PDB file of C-alpha atoms in Angstrom:
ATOM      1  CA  UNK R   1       0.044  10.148 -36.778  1.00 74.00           C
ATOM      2  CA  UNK R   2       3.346   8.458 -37.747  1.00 79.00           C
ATOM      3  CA  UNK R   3       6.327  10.758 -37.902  1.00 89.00           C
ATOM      4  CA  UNK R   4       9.865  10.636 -38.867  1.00 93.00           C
ATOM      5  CA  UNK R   5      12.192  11.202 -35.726  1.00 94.00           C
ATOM      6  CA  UNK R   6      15.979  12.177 -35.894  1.00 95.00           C
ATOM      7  CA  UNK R   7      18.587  12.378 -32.812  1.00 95.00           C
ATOM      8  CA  UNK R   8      20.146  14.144 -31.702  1.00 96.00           C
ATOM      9  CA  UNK R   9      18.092  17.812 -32.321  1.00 94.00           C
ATOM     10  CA  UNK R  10      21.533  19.186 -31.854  1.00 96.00           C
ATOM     11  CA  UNK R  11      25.515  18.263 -32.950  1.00 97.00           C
ATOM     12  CA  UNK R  12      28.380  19.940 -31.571  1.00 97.00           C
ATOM     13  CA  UNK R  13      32.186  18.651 -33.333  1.00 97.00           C
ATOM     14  CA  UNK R  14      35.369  19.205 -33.808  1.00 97.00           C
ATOM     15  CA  UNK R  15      36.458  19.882 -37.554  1.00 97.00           C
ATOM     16  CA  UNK R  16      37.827  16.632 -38.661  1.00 97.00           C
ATOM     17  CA  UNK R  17      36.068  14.514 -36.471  1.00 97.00           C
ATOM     18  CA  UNK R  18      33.486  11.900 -37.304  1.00 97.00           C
ATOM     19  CA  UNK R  19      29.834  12.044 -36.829  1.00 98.00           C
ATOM     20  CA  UNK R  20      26.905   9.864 -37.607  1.00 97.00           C
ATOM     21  CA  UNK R  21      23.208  11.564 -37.603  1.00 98.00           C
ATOM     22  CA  UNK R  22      20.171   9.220 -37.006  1.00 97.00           C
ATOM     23  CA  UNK R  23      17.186   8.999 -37.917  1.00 97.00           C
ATOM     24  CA  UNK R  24      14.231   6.399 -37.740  1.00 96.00           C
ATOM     25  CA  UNK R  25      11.301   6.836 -41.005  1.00 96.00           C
ATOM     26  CA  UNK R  26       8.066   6.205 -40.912  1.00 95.00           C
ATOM     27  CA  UNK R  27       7.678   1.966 -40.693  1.00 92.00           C
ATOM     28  CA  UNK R  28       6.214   1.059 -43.540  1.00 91.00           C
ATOM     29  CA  UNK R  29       8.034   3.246 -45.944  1.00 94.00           C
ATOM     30  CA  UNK R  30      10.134   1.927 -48.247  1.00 94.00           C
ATOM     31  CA  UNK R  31      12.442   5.346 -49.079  1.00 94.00           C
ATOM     32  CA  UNK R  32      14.851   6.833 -47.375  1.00 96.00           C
ATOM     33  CA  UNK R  33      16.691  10.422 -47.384  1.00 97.00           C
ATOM     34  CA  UNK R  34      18.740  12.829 -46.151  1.00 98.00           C
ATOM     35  CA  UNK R  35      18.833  16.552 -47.011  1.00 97.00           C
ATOM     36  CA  UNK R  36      20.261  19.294 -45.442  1.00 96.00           C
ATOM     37  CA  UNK R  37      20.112  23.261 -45.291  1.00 92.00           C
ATOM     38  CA  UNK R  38      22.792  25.711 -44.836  1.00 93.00           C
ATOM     39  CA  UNK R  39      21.571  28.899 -42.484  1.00 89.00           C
ATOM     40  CA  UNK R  40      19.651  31.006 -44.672  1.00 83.00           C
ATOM     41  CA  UNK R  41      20.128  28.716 -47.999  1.00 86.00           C
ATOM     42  CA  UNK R  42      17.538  26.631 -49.570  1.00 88.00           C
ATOM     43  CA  UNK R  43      16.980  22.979 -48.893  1.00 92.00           C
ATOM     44  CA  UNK R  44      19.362  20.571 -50.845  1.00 94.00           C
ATOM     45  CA  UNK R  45      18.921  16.821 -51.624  1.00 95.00           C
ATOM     46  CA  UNK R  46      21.653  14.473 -50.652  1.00 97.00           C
ATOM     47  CA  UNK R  47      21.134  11.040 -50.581  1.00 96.00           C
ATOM     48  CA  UNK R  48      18.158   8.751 -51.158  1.00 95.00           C
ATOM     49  CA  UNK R  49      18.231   4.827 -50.530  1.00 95.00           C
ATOM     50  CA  UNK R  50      15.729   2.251 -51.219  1.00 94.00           C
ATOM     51  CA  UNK R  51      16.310  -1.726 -50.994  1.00 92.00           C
ATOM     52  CA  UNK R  52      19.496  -1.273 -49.180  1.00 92.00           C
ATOM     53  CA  UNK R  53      21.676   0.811 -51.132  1.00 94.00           C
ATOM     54  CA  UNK R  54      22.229   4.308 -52.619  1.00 95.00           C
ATOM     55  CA  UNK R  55      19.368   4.849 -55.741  1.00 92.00           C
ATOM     56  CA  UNK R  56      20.319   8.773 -56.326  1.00 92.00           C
ATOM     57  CA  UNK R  57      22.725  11.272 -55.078  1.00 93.00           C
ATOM     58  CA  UNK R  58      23.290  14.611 -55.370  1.00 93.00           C
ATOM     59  CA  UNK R  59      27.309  16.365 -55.728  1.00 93.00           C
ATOM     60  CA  UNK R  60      27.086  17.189 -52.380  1.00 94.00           C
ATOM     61  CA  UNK R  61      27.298  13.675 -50.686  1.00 96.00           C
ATOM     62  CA  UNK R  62      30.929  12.897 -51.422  1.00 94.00           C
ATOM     63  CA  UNK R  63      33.249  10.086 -50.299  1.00 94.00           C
ATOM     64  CA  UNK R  64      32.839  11.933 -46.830  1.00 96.00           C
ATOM     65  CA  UNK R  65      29.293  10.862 -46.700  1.00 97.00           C
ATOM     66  CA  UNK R  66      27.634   7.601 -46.536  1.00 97.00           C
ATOM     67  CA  UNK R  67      24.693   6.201 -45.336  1.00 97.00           C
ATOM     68  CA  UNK R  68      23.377   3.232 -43.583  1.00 95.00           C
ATOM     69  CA  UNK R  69      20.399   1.090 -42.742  1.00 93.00           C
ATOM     70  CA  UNK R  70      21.938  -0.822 -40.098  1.00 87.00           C
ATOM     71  CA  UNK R  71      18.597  -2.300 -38.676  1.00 87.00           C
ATOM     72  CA  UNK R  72      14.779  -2.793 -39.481  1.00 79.00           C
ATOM     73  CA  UNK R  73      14.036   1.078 -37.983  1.00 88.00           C
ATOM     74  CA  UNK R  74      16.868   3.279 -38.534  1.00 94.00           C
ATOM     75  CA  UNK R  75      19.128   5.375 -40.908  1.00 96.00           C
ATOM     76  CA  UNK R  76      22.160   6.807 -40.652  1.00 97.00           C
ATOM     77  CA  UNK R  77      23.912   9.287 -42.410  1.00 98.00           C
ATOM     78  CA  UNK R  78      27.859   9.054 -41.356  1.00 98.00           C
ATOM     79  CA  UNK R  79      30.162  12.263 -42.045  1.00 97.00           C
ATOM     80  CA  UNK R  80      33.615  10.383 -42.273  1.00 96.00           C
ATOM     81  CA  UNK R  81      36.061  14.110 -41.485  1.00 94.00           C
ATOM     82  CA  UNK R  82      33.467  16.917 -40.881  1.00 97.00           C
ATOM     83  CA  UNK R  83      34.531  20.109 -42.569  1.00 96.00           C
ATOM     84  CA  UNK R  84      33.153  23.661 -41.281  1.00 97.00           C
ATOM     85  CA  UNK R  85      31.307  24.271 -44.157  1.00 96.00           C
ATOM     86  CA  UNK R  86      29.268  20.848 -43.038  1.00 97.00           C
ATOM     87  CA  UNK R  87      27.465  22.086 -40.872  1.00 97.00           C
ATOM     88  CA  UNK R  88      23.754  22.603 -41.614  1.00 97.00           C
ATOM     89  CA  UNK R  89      20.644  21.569 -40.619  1.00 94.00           C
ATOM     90  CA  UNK R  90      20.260  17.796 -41.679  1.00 97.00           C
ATOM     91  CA  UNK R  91      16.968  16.455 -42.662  1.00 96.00           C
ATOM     92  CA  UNK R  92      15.304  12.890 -42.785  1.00 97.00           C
ATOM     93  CA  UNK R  93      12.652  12.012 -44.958  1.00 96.00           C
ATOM     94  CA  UNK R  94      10.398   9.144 -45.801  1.00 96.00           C
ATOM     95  CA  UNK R  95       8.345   8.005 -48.579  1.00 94.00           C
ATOM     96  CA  UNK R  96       5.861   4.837 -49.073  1.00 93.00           C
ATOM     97  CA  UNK R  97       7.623   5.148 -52.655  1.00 89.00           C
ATOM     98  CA  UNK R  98       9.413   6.937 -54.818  1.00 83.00           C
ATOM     99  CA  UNK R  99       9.019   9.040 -58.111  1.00 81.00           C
ATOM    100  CA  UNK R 100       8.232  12.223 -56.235  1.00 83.00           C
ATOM    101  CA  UNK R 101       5.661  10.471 -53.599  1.00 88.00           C
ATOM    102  CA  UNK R 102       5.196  12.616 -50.665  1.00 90.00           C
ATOM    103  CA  UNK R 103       7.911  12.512 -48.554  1.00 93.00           C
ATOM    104  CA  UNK R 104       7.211  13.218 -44.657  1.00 93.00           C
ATOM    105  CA  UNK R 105      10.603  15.048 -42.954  1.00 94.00           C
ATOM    106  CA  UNK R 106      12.071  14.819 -39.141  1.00 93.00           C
ATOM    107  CA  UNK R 107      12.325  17.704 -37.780  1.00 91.00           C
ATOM    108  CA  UNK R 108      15.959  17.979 -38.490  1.00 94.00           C
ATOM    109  CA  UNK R 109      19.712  17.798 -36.679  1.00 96.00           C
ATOM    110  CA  UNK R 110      21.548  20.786 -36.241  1.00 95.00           C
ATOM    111  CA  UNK R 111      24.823  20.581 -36.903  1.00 98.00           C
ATOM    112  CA  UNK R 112      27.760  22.707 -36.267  1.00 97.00           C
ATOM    113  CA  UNK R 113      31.554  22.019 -36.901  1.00 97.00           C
ATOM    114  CA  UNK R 114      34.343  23.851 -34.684  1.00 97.00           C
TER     115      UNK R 114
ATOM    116  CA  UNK H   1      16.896  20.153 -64.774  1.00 70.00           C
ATOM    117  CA  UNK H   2      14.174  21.285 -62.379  1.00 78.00           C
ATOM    118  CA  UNK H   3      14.404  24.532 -60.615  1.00 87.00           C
ATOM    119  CA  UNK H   4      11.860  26.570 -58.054  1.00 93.00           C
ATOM    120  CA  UNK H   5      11.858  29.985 -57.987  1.00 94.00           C
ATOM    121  CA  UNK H   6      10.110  31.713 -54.763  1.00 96.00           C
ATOM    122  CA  UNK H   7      10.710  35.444 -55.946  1.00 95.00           C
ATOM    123  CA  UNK H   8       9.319  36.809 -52.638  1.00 95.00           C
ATOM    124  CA  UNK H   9      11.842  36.566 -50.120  1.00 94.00           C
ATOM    125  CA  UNK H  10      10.202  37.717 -46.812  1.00 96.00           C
ATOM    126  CA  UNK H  11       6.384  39.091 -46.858  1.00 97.00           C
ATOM    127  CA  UNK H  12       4.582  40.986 -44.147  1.00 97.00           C
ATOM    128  CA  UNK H  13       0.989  40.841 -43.347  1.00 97.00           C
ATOM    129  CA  UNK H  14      -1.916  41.951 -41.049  1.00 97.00           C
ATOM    130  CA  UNK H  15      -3.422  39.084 -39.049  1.00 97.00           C
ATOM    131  CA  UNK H  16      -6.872  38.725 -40.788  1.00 97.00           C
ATOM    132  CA  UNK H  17      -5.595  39.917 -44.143  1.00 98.00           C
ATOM    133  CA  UNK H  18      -5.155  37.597 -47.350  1.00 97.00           C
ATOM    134  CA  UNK H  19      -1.700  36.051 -48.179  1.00 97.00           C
ATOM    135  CA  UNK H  20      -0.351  34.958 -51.691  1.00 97.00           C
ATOM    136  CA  UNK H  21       3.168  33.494 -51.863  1.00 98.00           C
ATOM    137  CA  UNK H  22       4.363  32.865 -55.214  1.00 98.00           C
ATOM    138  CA  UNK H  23       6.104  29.393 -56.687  1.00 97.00           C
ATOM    139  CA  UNK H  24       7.565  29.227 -59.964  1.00 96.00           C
ATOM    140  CA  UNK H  25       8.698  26.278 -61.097  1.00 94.00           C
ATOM    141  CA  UNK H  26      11.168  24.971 -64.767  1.00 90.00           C
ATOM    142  CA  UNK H  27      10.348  21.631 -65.831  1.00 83.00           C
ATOM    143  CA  UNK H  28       9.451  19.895 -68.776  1.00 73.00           C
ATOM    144  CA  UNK H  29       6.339  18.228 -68.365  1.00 78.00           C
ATOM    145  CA  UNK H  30       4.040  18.906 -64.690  1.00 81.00           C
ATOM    146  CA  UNK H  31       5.689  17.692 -62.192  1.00 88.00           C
ATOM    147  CA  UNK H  32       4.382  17.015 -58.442  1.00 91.00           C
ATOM    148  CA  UNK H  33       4.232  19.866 -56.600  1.00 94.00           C
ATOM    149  CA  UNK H  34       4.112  20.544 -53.192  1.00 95.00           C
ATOM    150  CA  UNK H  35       3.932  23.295 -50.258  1.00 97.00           C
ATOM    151  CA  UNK H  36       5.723  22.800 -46.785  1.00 96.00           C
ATOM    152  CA  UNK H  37       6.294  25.370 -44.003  1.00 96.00           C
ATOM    153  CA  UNK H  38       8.566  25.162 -41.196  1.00 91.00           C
ATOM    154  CA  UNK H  39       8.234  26.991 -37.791  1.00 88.00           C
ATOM    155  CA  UNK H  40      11.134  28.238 -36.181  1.00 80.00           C
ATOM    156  CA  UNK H  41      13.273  25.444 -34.713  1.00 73.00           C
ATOM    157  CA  UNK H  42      11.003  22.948 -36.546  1.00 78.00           C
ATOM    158  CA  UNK H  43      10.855  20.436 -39.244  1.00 83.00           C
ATOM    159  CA  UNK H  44       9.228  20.998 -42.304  1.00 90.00           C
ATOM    160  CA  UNK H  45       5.292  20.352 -42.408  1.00 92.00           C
ATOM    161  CA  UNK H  46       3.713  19.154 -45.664  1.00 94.00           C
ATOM    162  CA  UNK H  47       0.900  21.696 -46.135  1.00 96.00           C
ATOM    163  CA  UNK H  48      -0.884  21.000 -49.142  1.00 96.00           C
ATOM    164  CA  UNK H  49       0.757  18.444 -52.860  1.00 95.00           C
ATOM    165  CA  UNK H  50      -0.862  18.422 -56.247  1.00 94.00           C
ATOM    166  CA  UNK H  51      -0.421  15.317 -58.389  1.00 91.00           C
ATOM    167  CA  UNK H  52      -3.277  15.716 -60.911  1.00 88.00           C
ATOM    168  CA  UNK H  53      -6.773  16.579 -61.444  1.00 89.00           C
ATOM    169  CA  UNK H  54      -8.355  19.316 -59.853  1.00 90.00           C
ATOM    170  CA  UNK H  55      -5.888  22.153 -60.353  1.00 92.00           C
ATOM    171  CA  UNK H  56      -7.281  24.105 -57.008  1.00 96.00           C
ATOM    172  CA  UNK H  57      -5.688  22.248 -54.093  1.00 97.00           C
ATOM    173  CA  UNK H  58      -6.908  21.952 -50.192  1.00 97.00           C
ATOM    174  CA  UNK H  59      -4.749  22.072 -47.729  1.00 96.00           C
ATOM    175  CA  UNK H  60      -4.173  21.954 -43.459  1.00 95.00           C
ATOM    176  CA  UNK H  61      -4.365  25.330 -41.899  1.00 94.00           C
ATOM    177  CA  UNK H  62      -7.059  26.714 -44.160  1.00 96.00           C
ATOM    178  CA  UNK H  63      -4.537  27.163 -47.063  1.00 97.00           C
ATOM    179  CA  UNK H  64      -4.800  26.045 -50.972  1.00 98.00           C
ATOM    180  CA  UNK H  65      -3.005  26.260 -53.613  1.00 98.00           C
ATOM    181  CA  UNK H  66      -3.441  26.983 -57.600  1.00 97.00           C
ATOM    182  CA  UNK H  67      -1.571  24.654 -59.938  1.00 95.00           C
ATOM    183  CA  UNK H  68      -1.435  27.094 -63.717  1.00 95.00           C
ATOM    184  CA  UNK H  69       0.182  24.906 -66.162  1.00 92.00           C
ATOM    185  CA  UNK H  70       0.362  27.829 -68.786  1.00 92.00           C
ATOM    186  CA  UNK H  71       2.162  30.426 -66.136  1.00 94.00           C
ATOM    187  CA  UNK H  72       4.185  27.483 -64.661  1.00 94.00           C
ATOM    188  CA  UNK H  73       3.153  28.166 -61.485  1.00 96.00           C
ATOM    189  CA  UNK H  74       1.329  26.825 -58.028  1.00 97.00           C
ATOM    190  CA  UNK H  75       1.003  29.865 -55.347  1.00 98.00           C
ATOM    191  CA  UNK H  76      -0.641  29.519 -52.279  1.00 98.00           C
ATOM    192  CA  UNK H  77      -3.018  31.243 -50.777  1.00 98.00           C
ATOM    193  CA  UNK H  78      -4.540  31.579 -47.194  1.00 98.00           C
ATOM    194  CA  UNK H  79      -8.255  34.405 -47.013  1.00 97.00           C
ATOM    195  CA  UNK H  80      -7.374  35.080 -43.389  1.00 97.00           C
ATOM    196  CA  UNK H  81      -3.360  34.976 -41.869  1.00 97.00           C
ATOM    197  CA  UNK H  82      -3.399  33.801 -38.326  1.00 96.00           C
ATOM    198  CA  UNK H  83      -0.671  35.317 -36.551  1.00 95.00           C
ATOM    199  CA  UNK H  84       0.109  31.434 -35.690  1.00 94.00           C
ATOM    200  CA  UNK H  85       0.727  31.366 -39.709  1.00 96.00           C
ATOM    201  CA  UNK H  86       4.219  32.770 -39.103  1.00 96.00           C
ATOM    202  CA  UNK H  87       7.013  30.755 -40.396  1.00 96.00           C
ATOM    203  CA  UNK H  88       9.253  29.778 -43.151  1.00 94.00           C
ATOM    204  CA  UNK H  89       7.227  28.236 -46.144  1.00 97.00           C
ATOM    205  CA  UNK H  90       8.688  26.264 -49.066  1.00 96.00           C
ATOM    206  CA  UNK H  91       7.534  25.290 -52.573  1.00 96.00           C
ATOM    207  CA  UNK H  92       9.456  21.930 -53.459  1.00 95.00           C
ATOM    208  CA  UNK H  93       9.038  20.176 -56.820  1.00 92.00           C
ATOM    209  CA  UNK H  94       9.209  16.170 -58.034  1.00 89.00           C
ATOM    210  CA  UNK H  95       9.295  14.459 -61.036  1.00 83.00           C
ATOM    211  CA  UNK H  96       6.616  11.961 -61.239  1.00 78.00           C
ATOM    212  CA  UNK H  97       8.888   9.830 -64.113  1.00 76.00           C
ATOM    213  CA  UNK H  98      12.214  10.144 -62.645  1.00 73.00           C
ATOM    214  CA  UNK H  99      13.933  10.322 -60.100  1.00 75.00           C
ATOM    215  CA  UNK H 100      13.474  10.560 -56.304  1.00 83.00           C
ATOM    216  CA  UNK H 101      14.685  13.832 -55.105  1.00 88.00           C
ATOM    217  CA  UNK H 102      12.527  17.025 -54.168  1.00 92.00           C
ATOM    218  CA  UNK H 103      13.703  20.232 -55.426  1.00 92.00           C
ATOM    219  CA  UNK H 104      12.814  23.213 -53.037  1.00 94.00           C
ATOM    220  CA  UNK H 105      12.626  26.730 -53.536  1.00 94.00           C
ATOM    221  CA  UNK H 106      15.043  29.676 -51.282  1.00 92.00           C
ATOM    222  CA  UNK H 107      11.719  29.864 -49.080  1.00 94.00           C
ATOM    223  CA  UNK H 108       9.586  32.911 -48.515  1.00 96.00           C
ATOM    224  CA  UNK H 109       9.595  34.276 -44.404  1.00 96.00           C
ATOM    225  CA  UNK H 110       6.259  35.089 -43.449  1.00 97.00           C
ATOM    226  CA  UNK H 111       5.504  37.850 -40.881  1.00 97.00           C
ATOM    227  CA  UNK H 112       2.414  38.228 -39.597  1.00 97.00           C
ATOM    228  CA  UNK H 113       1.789  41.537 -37.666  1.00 96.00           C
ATOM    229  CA  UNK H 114      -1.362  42.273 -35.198  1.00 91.00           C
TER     230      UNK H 114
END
């Protein structure tokens, strides 16, 4: 069964540094997104993209965040000066389309800012 | 704006014993709802959706799920916990008009003792 697949599981930085999370969908889905979790919080919506650009995002992704398709299999999200209170668990997802289609999740990047 | 309430935060059970967890959920017209669970250390794992139709939902693992427009509500159920049903489970709502993001629930811990 297709899955969504992230790298790395596991993100050690430095506050103020730059990282980029990455993820590769499901191939013949068309939407793309990134969530993430703070320990013990519920899971929030950042970012989704569809047709090469940004269709919704939440307050959360700020001019610290972007996000990227940069070939035909993966997706990026890029966190320009991490900030402790970024780190979370980061979540993928895919969907064949949108308007709250099923959307199929990695099994997450842990991240943790120093 | 949607919102899920899980009121349960952490439930125990006997292995072999019935399990309800409870999903409320604000929205203005029925949305798409949907049921994941995530192991410890693990992604989260679509267990059962509900789009339309039949308002009694099957799902992997031997659970369902009860969509009740008039309480606003879709719990799931399991008749028998397996102590492999431990985990984290979350109710996540979508709007089938507008829209692309999921709205989750705080989650409900499951512990399932022998």
């Amino acid at each position: 069964e297709p899955e969504v697949t992230q790298t790395p599981s596991h993100q050690v930085t430095q506050m103020g540094q730059e990282v980029i999370l990455r993820c590769v969908p499901i191939s013949n889905h068309l939407y793309f997104y990134w969530y993430r979790q703070i320990l013990g919080q519920k899971v929030e919506f950042l970012v989704s993209f569809y047709n090469n650009e940004i269709s919704e995002k939440s307050e959360i992704f700020d001019d610290q965040f972007s996000v990227e398709r940069p070939d035909g299999s993966n997706f990026t999200l890029k966190i320009r000066s991490t900030k402790l209170e970024d780190s979370a668990m980061y979540f993928c997802a895919s969907s064949e389309r949108g308007h709250g289609d099923t959307q199929y999740f990695g099994p997450g990047t842990r991240l943790t800012v120093l | 704006a949607q919102s899920v309430t899980q009121p349960d935060i952490h439930i125990t059970v006997s292995e072999g014993a019935s399990l309800e967890l409870r999903c409320n959920y604000s929205y203005g017209a029925t949305p798409y709802l949907f049921w994941y669970v995530q192991s410890p250390g693990q992604g989260l794992q679509l267990l059962l959706k509900y789009f339309s139709g039949d308002t009694l939902v099957q799902g992997i693992k031997g659970f369902e799920a009860e969509f009740k427009r008039s309480q606003s509500s879709f719990n799931l159920r399991k008749p028998s916990v397996h102590w492999s049903d431990a985990a984290e489970y979350f109710c996540a709502v979508a709007s089938p008009n507008t829209g692309n993001q999921f709205y989750f629930g705080t989650g409900t811990s499951l512990t399932v003792i022998p």
